[in-house]
Short mmCIF file of N, CA and C in Angstrom, two decimals:
data_model
loop_
_atom_site.label_atom_id
_atom_site.label_comp_id
_atom_site.label_asym_id
_atom_site.label_seq_id
_atom_site.Cartn_x
_atom_site.Cartn_y
_atom_site.Cartn_z
N MET A 255 -59.86 5.11 16.11
CA MET A 255 -59.37 4.78 15.41
C MET A 255 -59.46 3.97 14.10
N PRO A 256 -59.49 3.92 12.63
CA PRO A 256 -59.34 3.05 12.16
C PRO A 256 -58.30 2.06 12.13
N ALA A 257 -59.24 1.01 11.39
CA ALA A 257 -58.05 0.01 10.95
C ALA A 257 -56.92 0.20 10.45
N ALA A 258 -57.30 0.78 9.39
CA ALA A 258 -56.21 0.84 8.77
C ALA A 258 -54.78 1.74 9.12
N ALA A 259 -55.45 3.21 9.70
CA ALA A 259 -54.44 3.82 10.59
C ALA A 259 -53.47 3.01 11.18
N VAL A 260 -54.10 2.39 12.25
CA VAL A 260 -53.23 1.06 13.12
C VAL A 260 -51.97 0.31 12.14
N VAL A 261 -52.68 -0.09 11.07
CA VAL A 261 -52.24 -0.87 10.36
C VAL A 261 -50.99 -0.08 9.97
N THR A 262 -51.16 1.08 9.46
CA THR A 262 -49.96 2.07 8.98
C THR A 262 -49.19 2.65 10.25
N LEU A 263 -50.09 2.82 10.80
CA LEU A 263 -48.71 3.33 12.38
C LEU A 263 -47.60 1.73 12.73
N VAL A 264 -48.33 0.25 12.75
CA VAL A 264 -47.34 -0.65 12.80
C VAL A 264 -46.69 -0.87 12.41
N LEU A 265 -46.60 -0.88 10.87
CA LEU A 265 -45.97 -1.29 9.90
C LEU A 265 -44.67 0.16 9.56
N THR A 266 -45.41 0.85 10.18
CA THR A 266 -44.13 2.41 9.68
C THR A 266 -43.42 2.30 11.19
N GLY A 267 -43.87 1.90 12.23
CA GLY A 267 -43.24 1.32 13.41
C GLY A 267 -42.08 0.03 12.73
N LEU A 268 -42.63 -0.83 12.24
CA LEU A 268 -41.47 -2.02 12.05
C LEU A 268 -40.47 -1.19 11.25
N LEU A 269 -40.78 -1.14 9.96
CA LEU A 269 -39.63 0.03 9.21
C LEU A 269 -38.79 0.45 9.97
N VAL A 270 -39.18 1.85 10.55
CA VAL A 270 -38.40 2.39 11.75
C VAL A 270 -37.11 1.60 12.42
N ALA A 271 -38.15 0.37 13.28
CA ALA A 271 -37.00 -0.17 14.05
C ALA A 271 -35.96 -1.36 12.79
N ALA A 272 -36.47 -1.85 11.93
CA ALA A 272 -35.67 -2.26 11.09
C ALA A 272 -34.50 -1.94 10.18
N LEU A 273 -35.06 0.16 9.91
CA LEU A 273 -33.72 0.99 9.40
C LEU A 273 -32.73 1.11 10.72
N ALA A 274 -33.47 0.96 12.37
CA ALA A 274 -32.58 1.45 13.19
C ALA A 274 -31.66 0.60 13.46
N PHE A 275 -31.89 -0.85 13.43
CA PHE A 275 -31.27 -2.50 13.73
C PHE A 275 -29.95 -2.20 12.58
N TYR A 276 -30.38 -1.96 10.99
CA TYR A 276 -29.17 -1.91 10.52
C TYR A 276 -28.47 -1.09 10.10
N LEU A 277 -28.50 0.02 10.68
CA LEU A 277 -27.86 1.24 10.70
C LEU A 277 -26.63 1.10 12.17
N ILE A 278 -27.50 0.37 13.22
CA ILE A 278 -26.73 0.08 14.13
C ILE A 278 -25.48 -1.41 13.96
N TRP A 279 -25.86 -1.85 13.21
CA TRP A 279 -24.79 -3.19 12.79
C TRP A 279 -24.10 -2.40 11.66
N VAL A 280 -23.89 -1.62 10.80
CA VAL A 280 -23.29 -1.04 10.21
C VAL A 280 -22.00 -0.12 10.78
N VAL A 281 -22.70 0.43 12.13
CA VAL A 281 -21.79 1.40 13.05
C VAL A 281 -21.18 -0.11 13.61
N VAL A 282 -21.49 -0.97 14.20
CA VAL A 282 -20.80 -2.15 14.86
C VAL A 282 -19.64 -2.29 13.55
N ILE A 283 -20.05 -2.79 12.22
CA ILE A 283 -19.00 -2.96 11.61
C ILE A 283 -17.63 -1.87 11.19
N LEU A 284 -18.35 -0.72 11.13
CA LEU A 284 -17.32 0.43 11.10
C LEU A 284 -16.69 0.72 12.25
N GLN A 285 -17.08 0.61 13.41
CA GLN A 285 -15.85 0.29 14.27
C GLN A 285 -14.73 -0.66 14.35
N GLY A 286 -15.62 -2.11 14.03
CA GLY A 286 -14.36 -3.34 13.72
C GLY A 286 -13.23 -2.68 12.72
N LEU A 287 -13.89 -2.09 11.85
CA LEU A 287 -12.97 -1.63 10.61
C LEU A 287 -11.93 -0.89 10.87
N THR A 288 -12.49 0.39 12.12
CA THR A 288 -11.50 1.40 12.49
C THR A 288 -10.35 0.49 13.85
N ASP A 289 -11.19 -0.40 13.79
CA ASP A 289 -9.94 -0.90 15.32
C ASP A 289 -8.67 -1.64 13.75
N THR A 290 -9.60 -1.97 13.11
CA THR A 290 -8.33 -3.01 12.02
C THR A 290 -7.38 -2.12 11.70
N LEU A 291 -7.57 -0.58 10.90
CA LEU A 291 -7.21 0.00 9.91
C LEU A 291 -6.10 0.60 11.22
N GLY A 292 -6.79 0.90 12.89
CA GLY A 292 -5.54 1.37 13.56
C GLY A 292 -4.25 0.16 14.18
N LYS A 293 -4.84 -1.32 13.59
CA LYS A 293 -3.54 -1.78 14.10
C LYS A 293 -2.71 -2.08 13.03
N VAL A 294 -3.28 -1.76 11.53
CA VAL A 294 -2.46 -1.84 10.27
C VAL A 294 -1.56 -0.63 10.25
N THR A 295 -2.06 0.38 10.82
CA THR A 295 -1.53 1.66 10.76
C THR A 295 -0.09 1.70 11.61
N PHE A 296 -0.73 1.21 12.89
CA PHE A 296 0.76 0.87 13.68
C PHE A 296 1.47 0.18 13.25
N GLY A 297 1.14 -1.20 12.90
CA GLY A 297 1.76 -2.16 12.17
C GLY A 297 2.69 -1.55 10.63
N VAL A 298 2.63 -0.69 10.11
CA VAL A 298 3.11 0.15 9.02
C VAL A 298 4.30 1.19 9.83
N ARG A 299 3.93 2.01 10.66
CA ARG A 299 4.56 2.86 11.31
C ARG A 299 5.70 1.95 11.56
N ALA A 300 5.60 0.70 12.43
CA ALA A 300 6.83 0.17 12.98
C ALA A 300 7.86 -0.65 12.12
N ILE A 301 7.42 -1.21 10.79
CA ILE A 301 7.90 -1.21 9.99
C ILE A 301 9.03 0.09 9.54
N ALA A 302 8.10 1.04 9.69
CA ALA A 302 8.57 2.39 8.80
C ALA A 302 10.00 2.41 9.84
N HIS A 303 10.16 2.59 10.66
CA HIS A 303 10.66 2.86 12.10
C HIS A 303 11.67 2.01 12.10
N ARG A 304 11.69 0.62 11.59
CA ARG A 304 12.60 -0.79 11.65
C ARG A 304 13.39 -0.35 10.84
N THR A 305 12.71 0.01 9.66
CA THR A 305 13.61 0.22 8.17
C THR A 305 14.51 1.85 8.12
N GLU A 306 14.23 2.11 9.24
CA GLU A 306 14.96 3.53 8.77
C GLU A 306 16.55 3.73 8.86
N PRO A 307 16.83 3.08 10.12
CA PRO A 307 18.68 2.87 9.92
C PRO A 307 19.59 2.76 8.83
N ILE A 308 18.34 1.65 8.09
CA ILE A 308 18.98 1.25 7.00
C ILE A 308 19.90 2.17 5.43
N THR A 309 18.75 3.43 5.64
CA THR A 309 18.90 4.37 4.79
C THR A 309 20.53 4.74 3.99
N PRO A 310 21.43 4.94 4.92
CA PRO A 310 22.62 5.22 4.91
C PRO A 310 23.34 4.16 3.81
N ILE A 311 23.08 3.27 4.30
CA ILE A 311 23.62 1.64 4.27
C ILE A 311 23.43 1.72 2.77
N VAL A 312 22.10 1.82 2.57
CA VAL A 312 21.15 1.32 0.89
C VAL A 312 21.96 2.75 0.34
N THR A 313 22.10 4.13 0.66
CA THR A 313 22.93 4.93 -0.03
C THR A 313 24.28 4.55 -0.50
N ASP A 314 25.04 4.07 0.43
CA ASP A 314 26.18 3.73 0.24
C ASP A 314 26.14 2.86 -0.74
N VAL A 315 25.44 1.52 -1.12
CA VAL A 315 25.56 0.56 -2.05
C VAL A 315 25.06 1.19 -2.88
N ASN A 316 24.47 1.52 -3.26
CA ASN A 316 23.95 2.23 -4.07
C ASN A 316 25.12 3.19 -4.96
N ALA A 317 25.99 4.14 -4.48
CA ALA A 317 26.91 4.73 -4.75
C ALA A 317 27.93 3.54 -5.55
N ASN A 318 27.79 2.78 -4.78
CA ASN A 318 29.01 1.35 -4.84
C ASN A 318 28.71 1.09 -6.25
N LEU A 319 27.83 0.43 -6.41
CA LEU A 319 27.39 -0.06 -8.26
C LEU A 319 26.73 0.58 -8.88
N THR A 320 26.62 1.70 -8.47
CA THR A 320 26.75 3.26 -9.76
C THR A 320 28.54 2.87 -10.59
N ALA A 321 29.15 2.76 -9.67
CA ALA A 321 30.86 2.77 -10.13
C ALA A 321 31.12 1.66 -11.00
N VAL A 322 30.23 0.40 -10.43
CA VAL A 322 30.50 -0.93 -11.07
C VAL A 322 29.47 -1.02 -12.47
N ALA A 323 28.34 0.02 -12.25
CA ALA A 323 27.72 -0.35 -13.30
C ALA A 323 28.54 0.66 -14.56
N ASP A 324 29.32 1.74 -14.25
CA ASP A 324 30.32 2.00 -14.86
C ASP A 324 31.33 1.77 -15.58
N ALA A 325 31.44 1.15 -14.75
CA ALA A 325 33.05 0.50 -15.11
C ALA A 325 32.65 -0.95 -16.21
N LEU A 326 31.46 -1.20 -15.95
CA LEU A 326 31.19 -2.28 -16.88
C LEU A 326 30.48 -1.80 -18.03
N GLU A 327 29.88 -0.98 -18.25
CA GLU A 327 29.62 -0.14 -19.64
C GLU A 327 30.89 0.16 -20.41
N ALA A 328 31.56 0.47 -19.78
CA ALA A 328 32.97 0.47 -20.38
C ALA A 328 33.66 -0.58 -20.89
N LEU A 329 33.86 -1.79 -19.83
CA LEU A 329 34.02 -3.09 -20.32
C LEU A 329 33.44 -3.18 -21.85
N VAL A 330 31.92 -3.39 -22.00
CA VAL A 330 31.66 -3.88 -22.84
C VAL A 330 31.61 -2.74 -24.02
N ALA A 331 31.95 -1.28 -23.81
CA ALA A 331 32.06 -0.80 -24.96
C ALA A 331 33.52 -1.46 -25.49
N LYS A 332 34.20 -1.23 -24.58
CA LYS A 332 35.63 -2.12 -25.46
C LYS A 332 35.41 -2.85 -26.59
N ALA A 333 34.88 -3.90 -25.33
CA ALA A 333 34.96 -5.30 -25.81
C ALA A 333 34.13 -5.63 -27.41
N THR A 334 32.86 -4.48 -27.38
CA THR A 334 32.43 -4.41 -28.83
C THR A 334 32.69 -3.73 -29.84
N ALA A 335 33.65 -2.77 -29.25
CA ALA A 335 34.72 -1.90 -30.30
C ALA A 335 35.20 -2.24 -31.37
N PRO A 336 34.86 -2.41 -32.91
CA PRO A 336 35.41 -2.63 -33.86
C PRO A 336 37.40 -2.91 -33.90
N ASP A 337 37.91 -3.87 -33.98
CA ASP A 337 38.99 -4.29 -34.00
C ASP A 337 39.79 -3.24 -34.81
N GLU A 338 41.19 -2.70 -34.73
CA GLU A 338 41.69 -1.97 -35.57
C GLU A 338 42.79 -2.78 -36.57
N PRO A 339 42.86 -2.70 -37.84
CA PRO A 339 43.23 -3.69 -38.85
C PRO A 339 44.98 -3.45 -38.68
N VAL A 340 45.76 -4.47 -38.51
CA VAL A 340 46.75 -4.70 -38.08
C VAL A 340 47.62 -4.44 -39.14
N GLN A 341 48.84 -3.64 -39.17
CA GLN A 341 49.31 -3.45 -40.48
C GLN A 341 51.04 -4.04 -40.41
N ALA A 342 51.25 -4.91 -41.57
CA ALA A 342 52.05 -5.48 -41.80
C ALA A 342 53.38 -4.56 -42.04
N SER A 343 54.52 -4.92 -41.34
CA SER A 343 55.88 -3.93 -41.55
C SER A 343 56.55 -4.39 -42.39
#
């Protein structure tokens, strides 16, 4: 076998080995990301579960604040309304 063929085979083998190494490295990194994303998902679900009981409370507070906002708007409208002139008798 000519020397050029041997060199070509060796270089091709090195190239394939390098590509295999980098692909395995990418797989390891992606597995680490999968683990991290699993933990983040678990944490987000735990937060959602823990905050679930406050929904009725927030709805009640929002209803009360709507009534307060309406009353304040009425006060502002009354305070900024032009005064009626006082007529002398």
